[in-house]
Amino acid sequence: MEKDDTKYLHAAARVHSLENQLISQQDLLKAIEAANAEDAFKSLAGKEMFRDVTAGDYEAAFERDLLRTYQLLENITEQSEVTYVFRYPADGHNLKVYVKAKLADGEFGHLYKKTGTFTPEQMEAELAAKRFEKVPPVLGEAALEAEDQLAKTRDSQIVDIIIDKAVLTLMKQKAEELDNRLLIEYVESKIDLINIETAVRLIRMKKDAYEVRRIFAEGGTIDPRDIDEGYSAGYEGISRLLDKAGKRRRMEKSVPALRHGEPLTVFEQNLDGCFKDLFDKAKVIPFGLEPVIAFLYLKEREIRAARLVLVSKVFGLPKEQIVERLRYIYAD
């Protein structure tokens, strides 16, 4: 059965209008030039995201704006659940907070994000009952497994590994359910790059190959067994994996730098370029879900870039350093 590409015609037109309201790179460069953090915020205060918000409350503004965006896009796409692929990482974050806080017997509710697909209250109730309705079972079961492993090992990294894998699995399932090629390619690229980044981290940690089995997520274009082999071959193996993922052009400068002891940020800074290349292809598709998906990426990028600038100004980082970091987010 052929898909009706005109179904989301109104939604596509709406997000094209919304793109013009995003905080631009030029807006942020102007904020960087401000004398201090307060003036930097003032230069952005006219933007919709920051209306009626005080300078110290920008994190709440980010979350509120993102939640409002998700709700709007679900409404104009007839509750398509297209936003879920971008919201599952927030669910994963909340599960990690819950599992780690339970072992520490502390109160970390203020760390929960409100932009997931279920509320923190629903999550806590269903995990306590070990029955999942609002919480997708793949995430609920992963959280219970992470809780068990954390109690045995006291290693919080195992929590991140188990839950992150479940989040990626769910993202891939939702992308395939929506049957959108751009969304599937985005998730597959994300899985590939997270697996490769994990391999780089493990090389830095000098972990034995036997210890890292079952760490790499399935669902990307690269088989986890190939990731294992690439990891075992060191940085030469990382280069081969980037070739397999089709990301060598964007990432080619990263591997030599890592080999010579540069921090992992030199790898992370180039990840945005890989996704920019993918979403640039959506610009030639006038309607359908593609413009909505591309806007979700642009909205997340806008918030990451604004956060980078405002936090950097609070901590008094040199202007040149902030500009350089911003350049990577926009993949200049």
mmCIF file of C-alpha atoms in Angstrom:
data_model
loop_
_atom_site.group_PDB
_atom_site.id
_atom_site.type_symbol
_atom_site.label_atom_id
_atom_site.label_comp_id
_atom_site.label_asym_id
_atom_site.label_seq_id
_atom_site.Cartn_x
_atom_site.Cartn_y
_atom_site.Cartn_z
ATOM 1 C CA MET A 1 0.000 0.000 0.000
ATOM 2 C CA GLU A 2 1.440 3.377 -1.039
ATOM 3 C CA LYS A 3 1.931 6.032 1.606
ATOM 4 C CA ASP A 4 -0.050 9.272 1.304
ATOM 5 C CA ASP A 5 2.751 11.843 1.237
ATOM 6 C CA THR A 6 0.245 14.722 1.311
ATOM 7 C CA LYS A 7 -1.201 13.647 4.668
ATOM 8 C CA TYR A 8 1.197 15.916 6.565
ATOM 9 C CA LEU A 9 1.097 18.850 4.141
ATOM 10 C CA HIS A 10 -0.235 21.259 6.791
ATOM 11 C CA ALA A 11 2.307 20.036 9.335
ATOM 12 C CA ALA A 12 5.175 20.564 6.880
ATOM 13 C CA ALA A 13 4.039 24.119 6.153
ATOM 14 C CA ARG A 14 3.721 24.831 9.880
ATOM 15 C CA VAL A 15 7.235 23.659 10.760
ATOM 16 C CA HIS A 16 8.747 25.637 7.885
ATOM 17 C CA SER A 17 7.224 28.711 9.555
ATOM 18 C CA LEU A 18 8.510 27.629 12.964
ATOM 19 C CA GLU A 19 12.049 27.268 11.609
ATOM 20 C CA ASN A 20 12.127 31.018 11.034
ATOM 21 C CA GLN A 21 11.492 31.570 14.755
ATOM 22 C CA LEU A 22 14.433 29.463 15.964
ATOM 23 C CA ILE A 23 17.347 31.144 17.713
ATOM 24 C CA SER A 24 19.952 31.487 14.978
ATOM 25 C CA GLN A 25 23.688 31.021 15.069
ATOM 26 C CA GLN A 26 24.041 34.774 14.539
ATOM 27 C CA ASP A 27 21.820 35.437 17.580
ATOM 28 C CA LEU A 28 24.116 33.269 19.681
ATOM 29 C CA LEU A 29 27.287 34.872 18.340
ATOM 30 C CA LYS A 30 25.843 38.223 19.429
ATOM 31 C CA ALA A 31 25.151 36.782 22.898
ATOM 32 C CA ILE A 32 28.744 35.550 23.119
ATOM 33 C CA GLU A 33 29.963 39.112 22.583
ATOM 34 C CA ALA A 34 27.973 40.319 25.609
ATOM 35 C CA ALA A 35 29.971 41.584 28.576
ATOM 36 C CA ASN A 36 28.592 39.007 31.015
ATOM 37 C CA ALA A 37 26.063 36.185 31.455
ATOM 38 C CA GLU A 38 23.194 38.537 32.352
ATOM 39 C CA ASP A 39 23.713 40.645 29.227
ATOM 40 C CA ALA A 40 24.018 37.494 27.121
ATOM 41 C CA PHE A 41 20.622 36.362 28.367
ATOM 42 C CA LYS A 42 19.129 39.813 27.749
ATOM 43 C CA SER A 43 20.245 39.643 24.110
ATOM 44 C CA LEU A 44 18.137 36.472 23.702
ATOM 45 C CA ALA A 45 15.231 37.494 25.955
ATOM 46 C CA GLY A 46 13.099 38.634 23.025
ATOM 47 C CA LYS A 47 12.912 35.092 21.675
ATOM 48 C CA GLU A 48 9.745 33.117 22.325
ATOM 49 C CA MET A 49 11.599 30.519 24.372
ATOM 50 C CA PHE A 50 12.705 33.066 26.983
ATOM 51 C CA ARG A 51 9.639 35.270 27.319
ATOM 52 C CA ASP A 52 8.658 35.821 30.966
ATOM 53 C CA VAL A 53 11.786 33.941 32.080
ATOM 54 C CA THR A 54 14.490 35.265 34.432
ATOM 55 C CA ALA A 55 18.171 34.890 33.581
ATOM 56 C CA GLY A 56 18.777 32.143 36.126
ATOM 57 C CA ASP A 57 15.840 30.029 34.983
ATOM 58 C CA TYR A 58 16.939 29.178 31.435
ATOM 59 C CA GLU A 59 17.062 25.410 32.026
ATOM 60 C CA ALA A 60 13.372 25.389 32.939
ATOM 61 C CA ALA A 61 12.739 27.472 29.815
ATOM 62 C CA PHE A 62 14.510 24.893 27.645
ATOM 63 C CA GLU A 63 12.422 22.045 29.029
ATOM 64 C CA ARG A 64 9.168 23.984 28.803
ATOM 65 C CA ASP A 65 9.865 24.995 25.204
ATOM 66 C CA LEU A 66 10.797 21.458 24.193
ATOM 67 C CA LEU A 67 7.660 20.019 25.795
ATOM 68 C CA ARG A 68 5.513 22.640 24.073
ATOM 69 C CA THR A 69 7.154 21.756 20.746
ATOM 70 C CA TYR A 70 6.498 18.037 21.198
ATOM 71 C CA GLN A 71 2.848 18.664 22.027
ATOM 72 C CA LEU A 72 2.380 20.936 19.015
ATOM 73 C CA LEU A 73 4.004 18.522 16.583
ATOM 74 C CA GLU A 74 1.948 15.608 17.851
ATOM 75 C CA ASN A 75 -1.209 17.659 17.354
ATOM 76 C CA ILE A 76 -0.423 18.728 13.804
ATOM 77 C CA THR A 77 0.669 15.212 12.789
ATOM 78 C CA GLU A 78 -2.507 13.615 14.137
ATOM 79 C CA GLN A 79 -0.768 12.002 17.137
ATOM 80 C CA SER A 80 1.691 10.192 14.876
ATOM 81 C CA GLU A 81 4.133 9.612 17.791
ATOM 82 C CA VAL A 82 6.934 10.895 15.545
ATOM 83 C CA THR A 83 8.288 12.854 18.527
ATOM 84 C CA TYR A 84 8.751 9.670 20.537
ATOM 85 C CA VAL A 85 12.040 8.808 18.850
ATOM 86 C CA PHE A 86 13.433 12.089 20.183
ATOM 87 C CA ARG A 87 11.772 11.718 23.605
ATOM 88 C CA TYR A 88 12.878 8.204 24.546
ATOM 89 C CA PRO A 89 16.342 9.437 25.675
ATOM 90 C CA ALA A 90 14.585 11.570 28.331
ATOM 91 C CA ASP A 91 12.752 8.432 29.490
ATOM 92 C CA GLY A 92 16.109 6.684 29.682
ATOM 93 C CA HIS A 93 17.563 9.540 31.710
ATOM 94 C CA ASN A 94 14.696 9.309 34.211
ATOM 95 C CA LEU A 95 15.101 5.548 34.552
ATOM 96 C CA LYS A 96 18.803 5.980 35.292
ATOM 97 C CA VAL A 97 18.048 8.595 37.948
ATOM 98 C CA TYR A 98 15.461 6.293 39.564
ATOM 99 C CA VAL A 99 17.723 3.219 39.627
ATOM 100 C CA LYS A 100 20.781 5.032 40.971
ATOM 101 C CA ALA A 101 18.796 7.044 43.520
ATOM 102 C CA LYS A 102 17.141 3.894 44.854
ATOM 103 C CA LEU A 103 20.490 2.310 45.657
ATOM 104 C CA ALA A 104 21.779 5.515 47.225
ATOM 105 C CA ASP A 105 18.525 5.833 49.188
ATOM 106 C CA GLY A 106 18.415 9.496 48.227
ATOM 107 C CA GLU A 107 15.922 11.967 46.806
ATOM 108 C CA PHE A 108 16.755 12.947 43.254
ATOM 109 C CA GLY A 109 13.283 13.776 41.916
ATOM 110 C CA HIS A 110 14.452 17.259 40.943
ATOM 111 C CA LEU A 111 16.706 15.629 38.335
ATOM 112 C CA TYR A 112 13.824 14.095 36.399
ATOM 113 C CA LYS A 113 13.029 15.433 32.939
ATOM 114 C CA LYS A 114 9.444 16.179 31.935
ATOM 115 C CA THR A 115 9.945 15.695 28.203
ATOM 116 C CA GLY A 116 9.707 11.895 28.099
ATOM 117 C CA THR A 117 6.789 9.780 26.878
ATOM 118 C CA PHE A 118 5.580 8.951 30.404
ATOM 119 C CA THR A 119 5.649 10.898 33.657
ATOM 120 C CA PRO A 120 8.123 10.239 36.485
ATOM 121 C CA GLU A 121 5.146 9.369 38.709
ATOM 122 C CA GLN A 122 3.929 6.711 36.255
ATOM 123 C CA MET A 123 7.460 5.356 36.003
ATOM 124 C CA GLU A 124 7.955 5.042 39.761
ATOM 125 C CA ALA A 125 4.576 3.356 40.281
ATOM 126 C CA GLU A 126 5.040 0.814 37.486
ATOM 127 C CA LEU A 127 8.627 -0.028 38.428
ATOM 128 C CA ALA A 128 7.535 -0.592 42.035
ATOM 129 C CA ALA A 129 4.732 -2.892 40.820
ATOM 130 C CA LYS A 130 6.920 -4.480 38.110
ATOM 131 C CA ARG A 131 3.994 -4.163 35.696
ATOM 132 C CA PHE A 132 4.274 -1.928 32.674
ATOM 133 C CA GLU A 133 1.555 -0.095 30.778
ATOM 134 C CA LYS A 134 2.615 3.532 30.323
ATOM 135 C CA VAL A 135 6.283 2.549 30.503
ATOM 136 C CA PRO A 136 7.255 0.518 27.402
ATOM 137 C CA PRO A 137 8.109 -3.003 28.621
ATOM 138 C CA VAL A 138 11.526 -2.941 26.919
ATOM 139 C CA LEU A 139 12.455 0.062 29.099
ATOM 140 C CA GLY A 140 10.794 -1.234 32.252
ATOM 141 C CA GLU A 141 12.516 -4.618 32.044
ATOM 142 C CA ALA A 142 15.854 -2.915 31.317
ATOM 143 C CA ALA A 143 15.463 -0.742 34.412
ATOM 144 C CA LEU A 144 14.764 -3.790 36.583
ATOM 145 C CA GLU A 145 17.801 -5.565 35.135
ATOM 146 C CA ALA A 146 19.931 -2.467 35.727
ATOM 147 C CA GLU A 147 18.692 -2.264 39.309
ATOM 148 C CA ASP A 148 19.650 -5.893 39.895
ATOM 149 C CA GLN A 149 23.093 -5.505 38.321
ATOM 150 C CA LEU A 150 23.802 -2.303 40.225
ATOM 151 C CA ALA A 151 22.986 -4.013 43.517
ATOM 152 C CA LYS A 152 25.443 -6.791 42.636
ATOM 153 C CA THR A 153 28.307 -4.756 41.165
ATOM 154 C CA ARG A 154 27.926 -1.236 42.610
ATOM 155 C CA ASP A 155 29.047 -0.085 39.132
ATOM 156 C CA SER A 156 26.824 2.760 37.908
ATOM 157 C CA GLN A 157 28.197 2.439 34.368
ATOM 158 C CA ILE A 158 26.347 -0.848 33.971
ATOM 159 C CA VAL A 159 23.093 1.051 34.559
ATOM 160 C CA ASP A 160 23.895 3.428 31.698
ATOM 161 C CA ILE A 161 24.849 0.585 29.352
ATOM 162 C CA ILE A 162 21.714 -1.495 29.973
ATOM 163 C CA ILE A 163 19.266 1.401 29.775
ATOM 164 C CA ASP A 164 20.952 3.112 26.818
ATOM 165 C CA LYS A 165 20.743 -0.118 24.817
ATOM 166 C CA ALA A 166 17.037 -0.406 25.612
ATOM 167 C CA VAL A 167 16.428 3.210 24.569
ATOM 168 C CA LEU A 168 18.166 2.648 21.224
ATOM 169 C CA THR A 169 16.160 -0.548 20.676
ATOM 170 C CA LEU A 170 12.917 1.342 21.295
ATOM 171 C CA MET A 171 13.962 4.200 19.016
ATOM 172 C CA LYS A 172 14.592 1.745 16.196
ATOM 173 C CA GLN A 173 11.274 -0.028 16.786
ATOM 174 C CA LYS A 174 9.347 3.259 16.646
ATOM 175 C CA ALA A 175 11.168 4.441 13.507
ATOM 176 C CA GLU A 176 10.326 1.175 11.746
ATOM 177 C CA GLU A 177 6.737 1.339 12.979
ATOM 178 C CA LEU A 178 6.384 4.802 11.418
ATOM 179 C CA ASP A 179 8.008 3.419 8.250
ATOM 180 C CA ASN A 180 9.912 6.618 7.504
ATOM 181 C CA ARG A 181 13.255 6.221 5.769
ATOM 182 C CA LEU A 182 14.760 9.448 7.151
ATOM 183 C CA LEU A 183 13.835 8.528 10.717
ATOM 184 C CA ILE A 184 15.196 4.996 10.301
ATOM 185 C CA GLU A 185 18.462 6.330 8.863
ATOM 186 C CA TYR A 186 18.750 8.791 11.751
ATOM 187 C CA VAL A 187 18.319 6.068 14.371
ATOM 188 C CA GLU A 188 20.672 3.673 12.569
ATOM 189 C CA SER A 189 23.327 6.410 12.325
ATOM 190 C CA LYS A 190 22.852 7.235 16.006
ATOM 191 C CA ILE A 191 23.292 3.577 17.000
ATOM 192 C CA ASP A 192 26.407 3.226 14.824
ATOM 193 C CA LEU A 193 28.016 6.388 16.172
ATOM 194 C CA ILE A 194 27.170 5.646 19.813
ATOM 195 C CA ASN A 195 28.640 2.152 19.404
ATOM 196 C CA ILE A 196 31.807 3.578 17.836
ATOM 197 C CA GLU A 197 32.081 6.273 20.512
ATOM 198 C CA THR A 198 31.664 3.574 23.177
ATOM 199 C CA ALA A 199 34.451 1.560 21.528
ATOM 200 C CA VAL A 200 36.717 4.626 21.654
ATOM 201 C CA ARG A 201 35.937 5.118 25.351
ATOM 202 C CA LEU A 202 36.728 1.463 26.063
ATOM 203 C CA ILE A 203 40.022 1.706 24.174
ATOM 204 C CA ARG A 204 40.901 4.667 26.387
ATOM 205 C CA MET A 205 39.972 2.636 29.457
ATOM 206 C CA LYS A 206 42.108 -0.291 28.202
ATOM 207 C CA LYS A 207 39.271 -2.747 28.725
ATOM 208 C CA ASP A 208 39.861 -6.349 27.695
ATOM 209 C CA ALA A 209 37.834 -7.408 24.630
ATOM 210 C CA TYR A 210 36.180 -10.177 26.644
ATOM 211 C CA GLU A 211 34.865 -7.641 29.156
ATOM 212 C CA VAL A 212 33.046 -5.569 26.540
ATOM 213 C CA ARG A 213 30.965 -8.297 24.933
ATOM 214 C CA ARG A 214 27.221 -7.508 24.862
ATOM 215 C CA ILE A 215 27.899 -3.797 25.423
ATOM 216 C CA PHE A 216 27.278 -2.693 21.835
ATOM 217 C CA ALA A 217 23.706 -2.057 20.732
ATOM 218 C CA GLU A 218 21.994 -3.781 17.839
ATOM 219 C CA GLY A 219 19.923 -2.024 15.189
ATOM 220 C CA GLY A 220 22.549 0.046 13.392
ATOM 221 C CA THR A 221 24.034 -0.607 9.985
ATOM 222 C CA ILE A 222 27.107 -2.223 11.581
ATOM 223 C CA ASP A 223 26.766 -5.623 13.230
ATOM 224 C CA PRO A 224 27.830 -5.541 16.923
ATOM 225 C CA ARG A 225 30.271 -8.376 16.148
ATOM 226 C CA ASP A 226 32.022 -6.053 13.700
ATOM 227 C CA ILE A 227 32.143 -3.392 16.413
ATOM 228 C CA ASP A 228 33.793 -5.978 18.680
ATOM 229 C CA GLU A 229 36.402 -6.701 16.000
ATOM 230 C CA GLY A 230 36.977 -3.001 15.368
ATOM 231 C CA TYR A 231 37.442 -2.377 19.072
ATOM 232 C CA SER A 232 39.957 -5.218 19.308
ATOM 233 C CA ALA A 233 41.986 -3.640 16.469
ATOM 234 C CA GLY A 234 42.346 -0.315 18.278
ATOM 235 C CA TYR A 235 42.270 2.985 16.415
ATOM 236 C CA GLU A 236 42.831 1.305 13.042
ATOM 237 C CA GLY A 237 39.677 -0.641 13.759
ATOM 238 C CA ILE A 238 37.836 2.593 14.631
ATOM 239 C CA SER A 239 38.788 4.014 11.214
ATOM 240 C CA ARG A 240 37.404 0.920 9.496
ATOM 241 C CA LEU A 241 34.163 1.217 11.476
ATOM 242 C CA LEU A 242 33.746 4.843 10.404
ATOM 243 C CA ASP A 243 34.184 3.679 6.813
ATOM 244 C CA LYS A 244 31.479 1.069 7.293
ATOM 245 C CA ALA A 245 29.143 3.677 8.768
ATOM 246 C CA GLY A 246 29.848 6.067 5.886
ATOM 247 C CA LYS A 247 31.095 8.736 8.319
ATOM 248 C CA ARG A 248 34.805 8.780 7.463
ATOM 249 C CA ARG A 249 34.683 12.187 5.722
ATOM 250 C CA ARG A 250 33.242 13.971 8.758
ATOM 251 C CA MET A 251 35.280 12.081 11.347
ATOM 252 C CA GLU A 252 38.616 11.520 9.582
ATOM 253 C CA LYS A 253 40.514 14.109 11.669
ATOM 254 C CA SER A 254 39.271 12.674 14.948
ATOM 255 C CA VAL A 255 41.038 9.316 14.922
ATOM 256 C CA PRO A 256 44.641 10.625 14.541
ATOM 257 C CA ALA A 257 43.948 13.176 17.281
ATOM 258 C CA LEU A 258 42.629 10.466 19.613
ATOM 259 C CA ARG A 259 45.619 8.278 18.826
ATOM 260 C CA HIS A 260 47.892 11.104 19.982
ATOM 261 C CA GLY A 261 46.121 11.518 23.295
ATOM 262 C CA GLU A 262 43.657 14.296 22.535
ATOM 263 C CA PRO A 263 40.478 14.286 24.711
ATOM 264 C CA LEU A 264 37.396 12.411 23.535
ATOM 265 C CA THR A 265 35.683 15.721 22.794
ATOM 266 C CA VAL A 266 37.519 15.837 19.440
ATOM 267 C CA PHE A 267 35.398 12.819 18.429
ATOM 268 C CA GLU A 268 32.169 14.057 19.994
ATOM 269 C CA GLN A 269 32.473 17.490 18.375
ATOM 270 C CA ASN A 270 32.229 15.991 14.895
ATOM 271 C CA LEU A 271 29.092 13.945 15.543
ATOM 272 C CA ASP A 272 26.805 16.891 14.753
ATOM 273 C CA GLY A 273 28.270 17.085 11.273
ATOM 274 C CA CYS A 274 27.201 13.514 10.573
ATOM 275 C CA PHE A 275 23.594 14.261 11.500
ATOM 276 C CA LYS A 276 23.605 17.602 9.672
ATOM 277 C CA ASP A 277 24.530 15.787 6.462
ATOM 278 C CA LEU A 278 21.590 13.441 6.967
ATOM 279 C CA PHE A 279 18.993 16.097 7.737
ATOM 280 C CA ASP A 280 20.169 18.384 4.949
ATOM 281 C CA LYS A 281 18.768 15.756 2.594
ATOM 282 C CA ALA A 282 15.297 16.345 4.057
ATOM 283 C CA LYS A 283 15.290 19.923 2.767
ATOM 284 C CA VAL A 284 14.455 18.712 -0.739
ATOM 285 C CA ILE A 285 11.310 16.912 0.512
ATOM 286 C CA PRO A 286 8.513 19.534 0.597
ATOM 287 C CA PHE A 287 5.937 17.560 2.565
ATOM 288 C CA GLY A 288 5.441 14.335 4.473
ATOM 289 C CA LEU A 289 6.911 13.635 7.904
ATOM 290 C CA GLU A 290 10.457 14.520 6.785
ATOM 291 C CA PRO A 291 10.200 18.304 7.453
ATOM 292 C CA VAL A 292 8.746 17.553 10.910
ATOM 293 C CA ILE A 293 11.582 15.139 11.706
ATOM 294 C CA ALA A 294 14.167 17.632 10.504
ATOM 295 C CA PHE A 295 12.588 20.338 12.665
ATOM 296 C CA LEU A 296 12.819 18.106 15.738
ATOM 297 C CA TYR A 297 16.548 17.810 15.112
ATOM 298 C CA LEU A 298 16.857 21.589 14.603
ATOM 299 C CA LYS A 299 14.934 22.282 17.826
ATOM 300 C CA GLU A 300 17.220 20.004 19.836
ATOM 301 C CA ARG A 301 20.253 21.659 18.218
ATOM 302 C CA GLU A 302 18.885 25.128 19.054
ATOM 303 C CA ILE A 303 18.554 24.224 22.732
ATOM 304 C CA ARG A 304 21.987 22.592 22.947
ATOM 305 C CA ALA A 305 23.571 25.634 21.313
ATOM 306 C CA ALA A 306 21.744 28.135 23.544
ATOM 307 C CA ARG A 307 22.649 26.095 26.637
ATOM 308 C CA LEU A 308 26.311 26.006 25.565
ATOM 309 C CA VAL A 309 26.450 29.785 25.214
ATOM 310 C CA LEU A 310 24.591 30.661 28.419
ATOM 311 C CA VAL A 311 26.417 28.141 30.607
ATOM 312 C CA SER A 312 29.770 29.180 29.131
ATOM 313 C CA LYS A 313 29.037 32.839 29.885
ATOM 314 C CA VAL A 314 28.076 31.953 33.465
ATOM 315 C CA PHE A 315 31.452 30.254 33.935
ATOM 316 C CA GLY A 316 33.330 33.030 32.179
ATOM 317 C CA LEU A 317 34.873 30.990 29.389
ATOM 318 C CA PRO A 318 36.844 32.955 26.776
ATOM 319 C CA LYS A 319 34.763 34.138 23.822
ATOM 320 C CA GLU A 320 37.008 32.379 21.324
ATOM 321 C CA GLN A 321 36.519 29.043 23.073
ATOM 322 C CA ILE A 322 32.712 29.432 23.092
ATOM 323 C CA VAL A 323 32.681 30.338 19.390
ATOM 324 C CA GLU A 324 34.786 27.281 18.575
ATOM 325 C CA ARG A 325 32.449 24.961 20.475
ATOM 326 C CA LEU A 326 29.416 26.565 18.843
ATOM 327 C CA ARG A 327 30.974 26.014 15.426
ATOM 328 C CA TYR A 328 31.007 22.269 16.027
ATOM 329 C CA ILE A 329 27.303 22.207 16.989
ATOM 330 C CA TYR A 330 26.422 23.910 13.719
ATOM 331 C CA ALA A 331 28.958 21.732 11.857
ATOM 332 C CA ASP A 332 30.545 24.696 10.077
#
